[in-house]
mmCIF file of C-alpha atoms in Angstrom:
data_model
loop_
_atom_site.group_PDB
_atom_site.id
_atom_site.type_symbol
_atom_site.label_atom_id
_atom_site.label_comp_id
_atom_site.label_asym_id
_atom_site.label_seq_id
_atom_site.Cartn_x
_atom_site.Cartn_y
_atom_site.Cartn_z
ATOM 1 C CA UNK A 1259 -9.418 4.103 0.927
ATOM 2 C CA UNK A 1260 -6.500 1.859 1.841
ATOM 3 C CA UNK A 1261 -6.809 -1.788 2.805
ATOM 4 C CA UNK A 1262 -4.442 -2.942 5.556
ATOM 5 C CA UNK A 1263 -3.950 -6.693 5.606
ATOM 6 C CA UNK A 1264 -2.636 -8.148 8.859
ATOM 7 C CA UNK A 1265 -0.153 -10.868 7.886
ATOM 8 C CA UNK A 1266 2.675 -10.650 10.416
ATOM 9 C CA UNK A 1267 1.779 -13.750 12.404
ATOM 10 C CA UNK A 1268 3.760 -16.984 12.430
ATOM 11 C CA UNK A 1269 0.887 -19.537 12.368
ATOM 12 C CA UNK A 1270 2.738 -21.906 14.692
ATOM 13 C CA UNK A 1271 -0.287 -24.212 14.988
ATOM 14 C CA UNK A 1272 0.020 -24.973 11.263
ATOM 15 C CA UNK A 1273 3.625 -26.220 11.473
ATOM 16 C CA UNK A 1274 5.295 -27.728 9.513
ATOM 17 C CA UNK A 1275 3.192 -26.253 6.684
ATOM 18 C CA UNK A 1276 3.863 -22.646 7.732
ATOM 19 C CA UNK A 1277 7.272 -23.060 9.352
ATOM 20 C CA UNK A 1278 8.904 -21.328 6.386
ATOM 21 C CA UNK A 1279 5.888 -20.028 4.483
ATOM 22 C CA UNK A 1280 3.152 -17.490 5.374
ATOM 23 C CA UNK A 1281 -0.348 -18.728 6.097
ATOM 24 C CA UNK A 1282 -2.145 -16.074 3.949
ATOM 25 C CA UNK A 1283 -0.374 -17.389 0.840
ATOM 26 C CA UNK A 1284 -1.563 -20.961 1.325
ATOM 27 C CA UNK A 1285 -3.846 -22.073 -1.473
ATOM 28 C CA UNK A 1286 -7.524 -22.861 -1.014
ATOM 29 C CA UNK A 1287 -8.800 -24.268 -4.259
ATOM 30 C CA UNK A 1288 -7.387 -22.382 -7.226
ATOM 31 C CA UNK A 1289 -6.219 -19.257 -5.328
ATOM 32 C CA UNK A 1290 -4.279 -18.173 -2.279
ATOM 33 C CA UNK A 1291 -6.232 -16.970 0.750
ATOM 34 C CA UNK A 1292 -5.032 -13.422 0.056
ATOM 35 C CA UNK A 1293 -6.139 -13.587 -3.558
ATOM 36 C CA UNK A 1294 -9.647 -14.635 -2.531
ATOM 37 C CA UNK A 1295 -9.841 -11.574 -0.255
ATOM 38 C CA UNK A 1296 -8.299 -9.003 -2.600
ATOM 39 C CA UNK A 1297 -10.136 -10.164 -5.723
ATOM 40 C CA UNK A 1298 -13.407 -9.737 -3.846
ATOM 41 C CA UNK A 1299 -12.626 -6.324 -2.320
ATOM 42 C CA UNK A 1300 -11.316 -5.007 -5.626
ATOM 43 C CA UNK A 1301 -14.781 -5.474 -7.107
ATOM 44 C CA UNK A 1302 -16.095 -2.538 -5.074
ATOM 45 C CA UNK A 1303 -13.657 -0.164 -6.774
ATOM 46 C CA UNK A 1304 -13.034 1.800 -3.573
ATOM 47 C CA UNK A 1305 -9.516 0.682 -2.556
ATOM 48 C CA UNK A 1306 -6.553 2.390 -4.224
ATOM 49 C CA UNK A 1307 -3.804 0.529 -2.354
ATOM 50 C CA UNK A 1308 -3.441 -2.732 -0.448
ATOM 51 C CA UNK A 1309 -0.869 -2.768 2.352
ATOM 52 C CA UNK A 1310 0.308 -6.188 3.537
ATOM 53 C CA UNK A 1311 1.897 -5.990 6.991
ATOM 54 C CA UNK A 1312 4.396 -8.835 7.243
ATOM 55 C CA UNK A 1313 7.131 -9.947 9.596
ATOM 56 C CA UNK A 1314 10.733 -10.009 8.400
ATOM 57 C CA UNK A 1315 10.810 -13.790 8.090
ATOM 58 C CA UNK A 1316 8.065 -13.899 5.457
ATOM 59 C CA UNK A 1317 8.296 -10.478 3.778
ATOM 60 C CA UNK A 1318 10.152 -11.816 0.747
ATOM 61 C CA UNK A 1319 7.348 -14.303 0.067
ATOM 62 C CA UNK A 1320 4.794 -11.475 0.041
ATOM 63 C CA UNK A 1321 7.014 -9.287 -2.142
ATOM 64 C CA UNK A 1322 7.382 -12.088 -4.677
ATOM 65 C CA UNK A 1323 3.612 -12.669 -4.676
ATOM 66 C CA UNK A 1324 2.821 -8.933 -4.970
ATOM 67 C CA UNK A 1325 5.189 -8.459 -7.913
ATOM 68 C CA UNK A 1326 2.841 -10.379 -10.182
ATOM 69 C CA UNK A 1327 -0.322 -8.450 -9.320
ATOM 70 C CA UNK A 1328 -2.042 -5.761 -11.372
ATOM 71 C CA UNK A 1329 -3.365 -3.872 -8.318
ATOM 72 C CA UNK A 1330 -1.160 -1.676 -6.132
ATOM 73 C CA UNK A 1331 0.191 -3.760 -3.258
ATOM 74 C CA UNK A 1332 2.766 -2.492 -0.770
ATOM 75 C CA UNK A 1333 4.472 -4.914 1.607
ATOM 76 C CA UNK A 1334 5.581 -3.509 4.969
ATOM 77 C CA UNK A 1335 8.185 -5.484 6.951
ATOM 78 C CA UNK A 1336 7.690 -4.943 10.697
ATOM 79 C CA UNK A 1337 11.226 -6.203 11.429
ATOM 80 C CA UNK A 1338 10.306 -9.124 13.689
ATOM 81 C CA UNK A 1339 11.576 -12.643 13.064
ATOM 82 C CA UNK A 1340 10.001 -14.841 15.752
ATOM 83 C CA UNK A 1341 6.601 -15.411 17.308
ATOM 84 C CA UNK A 1342 8.025 -14.299 20.661
ATOM 85 C CA UNK A 1343 9.124 -10.890 19.350
ATOM 86 C CA UNK A 1344 6.013 -10.059 17.272
ATOM 87 C CA UNK A 1345 4.628 -6.546 17.672
ATOM 88 C CA UNK A 1346 0.976 -7.517 17.949
ATOM 89 C CA UNK A 1347 -1.793 -6.515 15.545
ATOM 90 C CA UNK A 1348 -2.491 -3.010 16.862
ATOM 91 C CA UNK A 1349 1.184 -2.033 16.902
ATOM 92 C CA UNK A 1350 1.541 -3.483 13.404
ATOM 93 C CA UNK A 1351 -1.308 -1.257 12.230
ATOM 94 C CA UNK A 1352 0.385 1.780 13.733
ATOM 95 C CA UNK A 1353 3.735 0.722 12.262
ATOM 96 C CA UNK A 1354 2.250 0.619 8.756
ATOM 97 C CA UNK A 1355 0.488 3.957 9.213
ATOM 98 C CA UNK A 1356 3.754 5.558 10.335
ATOM 99 C CA UNK A 1357 5.954 3.914 7.698
ATOM 100 C CA UNK A 1358 3.708 4.883 4.784
ATOM 101 C CA UNK A 1359 2.352 8.138 6.262
ATOM 102 C CA UNK A 1360 -1.182 6.880 5.725
ATOM 103 C CA UNK A 1361 -3.971 9.398 6.201
ATOM 104 C CA UNK A 1362 -7.108 7.836 4.771
ATOM 105 C CA UNK A 1363 -10.090 5.658 5.593
ATOM 106 C CA UNK A 1364 -8.807 2.150 6.329
ATOM 107 C CA UNK A 1365 -10.268 -1.286 5.774
ATOM 108 C CA UNK A 1366 -8.290 -3.492 8.176
ATOM 109 C CA UNK A 1367 -8.553 -7.251 7.700
ATOM 110 C CA UNK A 1368 -6.800 -10.409 8.837
ATOM 111 C CA UNK A 1369 -5.097 -12.007 5.856
ATOM 112 C CA UNK A 1370 -5.723 -15.601 6.887
ATOM 113 C CA UNK A 1371 -9.520 -15.916 6.770
ATOM 114 C CA UNK A 1372 -11.643 -17.444 4.032
ATOM 115 C CA UNK A 1373 -15.178 -16.106 3.528
ATOM 116 C CA UNK A 1374 -18.191 -17.352 1.592
ATOM 117 C CA UNK A 1375 -19.645 -13.816 1.361
ATOM 118 C CA UNK A 1376 -18.396 -10.583 -0.175
ATOM 119 C CA UNK A 1377 -16.641 -7.991 1.979
ATOM 120 C CA UNK A 1378 -18.057 -5.386 -0.392
ATOM 121 C CA UNK A 1379 -21.264 -5.566 1.670
ATOM 122 C CA UNK A 1380 -19.314 -4.538 4.757
ATOM 123 C CA UNK A 1381 -17.583 -1.648 2.987
ATOM 124 C CA UNK A 1382 -20.924 -0.331 1.710
ATOM 125 C CA UNK A 1383 -22.433 -0.687 5.203
ATOM 126 C CA UNK A 1384 -19.599 1.387 6.683
ATOM 127 C CA UNK A 1385 -19.993 4.034 4.001
ATOM 128 C CA UNK A 1386 -23.695 4.289 4.811
ATOM 129 C CA UNK A 1387 -22.970 4.727 8.533
ATOM 130 C CA UNK A 1388 -20.123 7.230 7.992
ATOM 131 C CA UNK A 1389 -18.455 5.865 11.133
ATOM 132 C CA UNK A 1390 -15.931 3.205 12.034
ATOM 133 C CA UNK A 1391 -17.544 -0.238 11.874
ATOM 134 C CA UNK A 1392 -16.962 -3.900 12.626
ATOM 135 C CA UNK A 1393 -18.798 -7.128 11.892
ATOM 136 C CA UNK A 1394 -20.428 -9.490 14.371
ATOM 137 C CA UNK A 1395 -21.763 -13.033 14.310
ATOM 138 C CA UNK A 1396 -23.793 -15.066 16.818
ATOM 139 C CA UNK A 1397 -21.783 -17.726 18.635
ATOM 140 C CA UNK A 1398 -23.839 -20.201 20.724
ATOM 141 C CA UNK A 1399 -20.821 -22.136 22.089
ATOM 142 C CA UNK A 1400 -19.816 -20.747 25.505
ATOM 143 C CA UNK A 1401 -16.337 -22.322 25.231
ATOM 144 C CA UNK A 1402 -15.643 -20.383 22.045
ATOM 145 C CA UNK A 1403 -16.947 -17.089 23.422
ATOM 146 C CA UNK A 1404 -14.109 -16.792 25.953
ATOM 147 C CA UNK A 1405 -11.585 -16.960 23.093
ATOM 148 C CA UNK A 1406 -13.153 -14.163 21.027
ATOM 149 C CA UNK A 1407 -13.781 -10.456 21.033
ATOM 150 C CA UNK A 1408 -17.302 -10.052 22.422
ATOM 151 C CA UNK A 1409 -19.480 -7.083 21.525
ATOM 152 C CA UNK A 1410 -22.720 -5.684 22.953
ATOM 153 C CA UNK A 1411 -24.935 -3.698 20.583
ATOM 154 C CA UNK A 1412 -28.172 -1.735 20.727
ATOM 155 C CA UNK A 1413 -31.152 -2.082 18.372
ATOM 156 C CA UNK A 1414 -29.471 0.197 15.808
ATOM 157 C CA UNK A 1415 -26.203 -1.838 15.669
ATOM 158 C CA UNK A 1416 -24.255 0.701 17.723
ATOM 159 C CA UNK A 1417 -21.643 -0.879 19.974
ATOM 160 C CA UNK A 1418 -22.354 -0.443 23.677
ATOM 161 C CA UNK A 1419 -19.192 -2.236 24.765
ATOM 162 C CA UNK A 1420 -16.562 -4.683 23.590
ATOM 163 C CA UNK A 1421 -14.090 -6.947 25.370
ATOM 164 C CA UNK A 1422 -11.410 -9.306 24.059
ATOM 165 C CA UNK A 1423 -11.487 -12.853 25.469
ATOM 166 C CA UNK A 1424 -13.681 -12.100 28.510
ATOM 167 C CA UNK A 1425 -13.895 -14.573 31.371
ATOM 168 C CA UNK A 1426 -17.623 -13.784 31.600
ATOM 169 C CA UNK A 1427 -18.972 -12.909 28.122
ATOM 170 C CA UNK A 1428 -21.782 -10.343 28.189
ATOM 171 C CA UNK A 1429 -23.325 -11.449 24.893
ATOM 172 C CA UNK A 1430 -23.113 -14.087 22.178
ATOM 173 C CA UNK A 1431 -21.948 -11.599 19.531
ATOM 174 C CA UNK A 1432 -18.383 -12.313 18.400
ATOM 175 C CA UNK A 1433 -16.246 -9.921 16.375
ATOM 176 C CA UNK A 1434 -14.309 -11.415 13.423
ATOM 177 C CA UNK A 1435 -11.080 -9.662 12.328
ATOM 178 C CA UNK A 1436 -12.554 -7.232 9.782
ATOM 179 C CA UNK A 1437 -12.688 -3.530 10.627
ATOM 180 C CA UNK A 1438 -13.354 -0.202 8.963
ATOM 181 C CA UNK A 1439 -11.699 2.918 10.436
ATOM 182 C CA UNK A 1440 -12.675 6.385 9.289
ATOM 183 C CA UNK A 1441 -9.714 8.638 8.581
ATOM 184 C CA UNK A 1442 -10.323 10.514 11.833
ATOM 185 C CA UNK A 1443 -10.426 7.289 13.856
ATOM 186 C CA UNK A 1444 -7.322 5.858 12.173
ATOM 187 C CA UNK A 1445 -5.476 8.904 13.487
ATOM 188 C CA UNK A 1446 -6.448 7.870 17.043
ATOM 189 C CA UNK A 1447 -4.546 4.558 17.066
ATOM 190 C CA UNK A 1448 -1.557 6.090 18.952
ATOM 191 C CA UNK A 1449 -3.955 7.536 21.523
ATOM 192 C CA UNK A 1450 -5.555 4.127 22.014
ATOM 193 C CA UNK A 1451 -2.168 2.490 22.565
ATOM 194 C CA UNK A 1452 -1.127 5.269 24.958
ATOM 195 C CA UNK A 1453 -4.396 4.808 26.867
ATOM 196 C CA UNK A 1454 -3.516 1.160 27.444
ATOM 197 C CA UNK A 1455 -5.652 -0.702 24.932
ATOM 198 C CA UNK A 1456 -4.404 -4.217 24.243
ATOM 199 C CA UNK A 1457 -2.104 -4.541 21.254
ATOM 200 C CA UNK A 1458 -2.062 -8.274 20.487
ATOM 201 C CA UNK A 1459 -5.638 -8.738 19.208
ATOM 202 C CA UNK A 1460 -6.781 -6.221 16.572
ATOM 203 C CA UNK A 1461 -10.187 -5.874 18.214
ATOM 204 C CA UNK A 1462 -8.581 -4.328 21.288
ATOM 205 C CA UNK A 1463 -8.343 -0.982 19.527
ATOM 206 C CA UNK A 1464 -12.063 -1.069 18.689
ATOM 207 C CA UNK A 1465 -12.836 -1.926 22.327
ATOM 208 C CA UNK A 1466 -11.177 1.368 23.258
ATOM 209 C CA UNK A 1467 -12.436 3.360 20.263
ATOM 210 C CA UNK A 1468 -16.107 2.615 20.961
ATOM 211 C CA UNK A 1469 -15.713 4.413 24.304
ATOM 212 C CA UNK A 1470 -14.582 7.546 22.451
ATOM 213 C CA UNK A 1471 -16.842 7.740 19.383
ATOM 214 C CA UNK A 1472 -19.777 5.851 17.801
ATOM 215 C CA UNK A 1473 -18.838 2.502 16.240
ATOM 216 C CA UNK A 1474 -21.358 0.202 14.559
ATOM 217 C CA UNK A 1475 -21.440 -3.583 14.099
ATOM 218 C CA UNK A 1476 -22.914 -5.172 10.991
ATOM 219 C CA UNK A 1477 -24.197 -8.715 11.327
ATOM 220 C CA UNK A 1478 -21.966 -10.995 9.253
ATOM 221 C CA UNK A 1479 -23.954 -12.141 6.186
ATOM 222 C CA UNK A 1480 -22.288 -15.509 5.723
ATOM 223 C CA UNK A 1481 -19.651 -17.891 6.984
ATOM 224 C CA UNK A 1482 -16.037 -17.328 7.945
ATOM 225 C CA UNK A 1483 -13.655 -20.274 7.773
ATOM 226 C CA UNK A 1484 -11.057 -19.868 10.512
ATOM 227 C CA UNK A 1485 -7.926 -21.816 9.611
ATOM 228 C CA UNK A 1486 -6.339 -22.483 12.978
ATOM 229 C CA UNK A 1487 -4.625 -25.831 12.504
ATOM 230 C CA UNK A 1488 -3.797 -28.439 9.867
ATOM 231 C CA UNK A 1489 -7.136 -30.213 10.286
ATOM 232 C CA UNK A 1490 -9.144 -27.018 9.707
ATOM 233 C CA UNK A 1491 -6.987 -26.106 6.692
ATOM 234 C CA UNK A 1492 -7.599 -29.458 5.018
ATOM 235 C CA UNK A 1493 -11.302 -29.155 5.847
ATOM 236 C CA UNK A 1494 -11.669 -25.750 4.189
ATOM 237 C CA UNK A 1495 -9.761 -27.014 1.152
ATOM 238 C CA UNK A 1496 -12.302 -29.826 0.851
ATOM 239 C CA UNK A 1497 -15.418 -27.742 1.571
ATOM 240 C CA UNK A 1498 -14.866 -24.251 0.188
ATOM 241 C CA UNK A 1499 -16.920 -23.382 -2.886
ATOM 242 C CA UNK A 1500 -16.092 -19.680 -3.224
ATOM 243 C CA UNK A 1501 -18.053 -16.499 -2.538
ATOM 244 C CA UNK A 1502 -21.795 -16.884 -2.912
#
């Protein structure tokens, strides 16, 4: 299994902190955000390569960071240099697949989230389902729902429908940016793009995929710290205690 880490954003809301430095390499406590994620996933022993998808502006930072790691990390430069010219998450995923000729199960994660639970639980859940999977968490705040990917599920966790940033949310289940694609479903990314799925938010591909094949949604077993601005970054630095 390969792990694709989405890290091609520009984090403009964190300026000046991220004006010339990538958000996933910011430190939270003793480690960078990326190190928290990779050190956890590595414990499952199922990933044989980590692929960091970067923009051109920050690729050298990721290459320098990766050079000191003992695990196999490949940095892919998507060639963009500004927030206005970014490819979008789904096109970045396809770019990495094409550049590296990937043909494997894929764990696809956003590289800028801090978790207090282990992603190994999600990987094991997906393996038990033998299908593509996502996570979901209950969001009671209606104002936040319209800014998220919203998923409807049945009693067995199967996705009935998903929509990114809906004007009228059909449930309170939000989808965080952590996905598992089976090899067969990873091969369908070009078909999803050709069919008109959104390409900016990574969940847009899942919204299309669940209309083609069964996709399941595991309830998130802990908390995700979303670092969206300077205030939230300083808050997570003060509060974060590691993975439980």
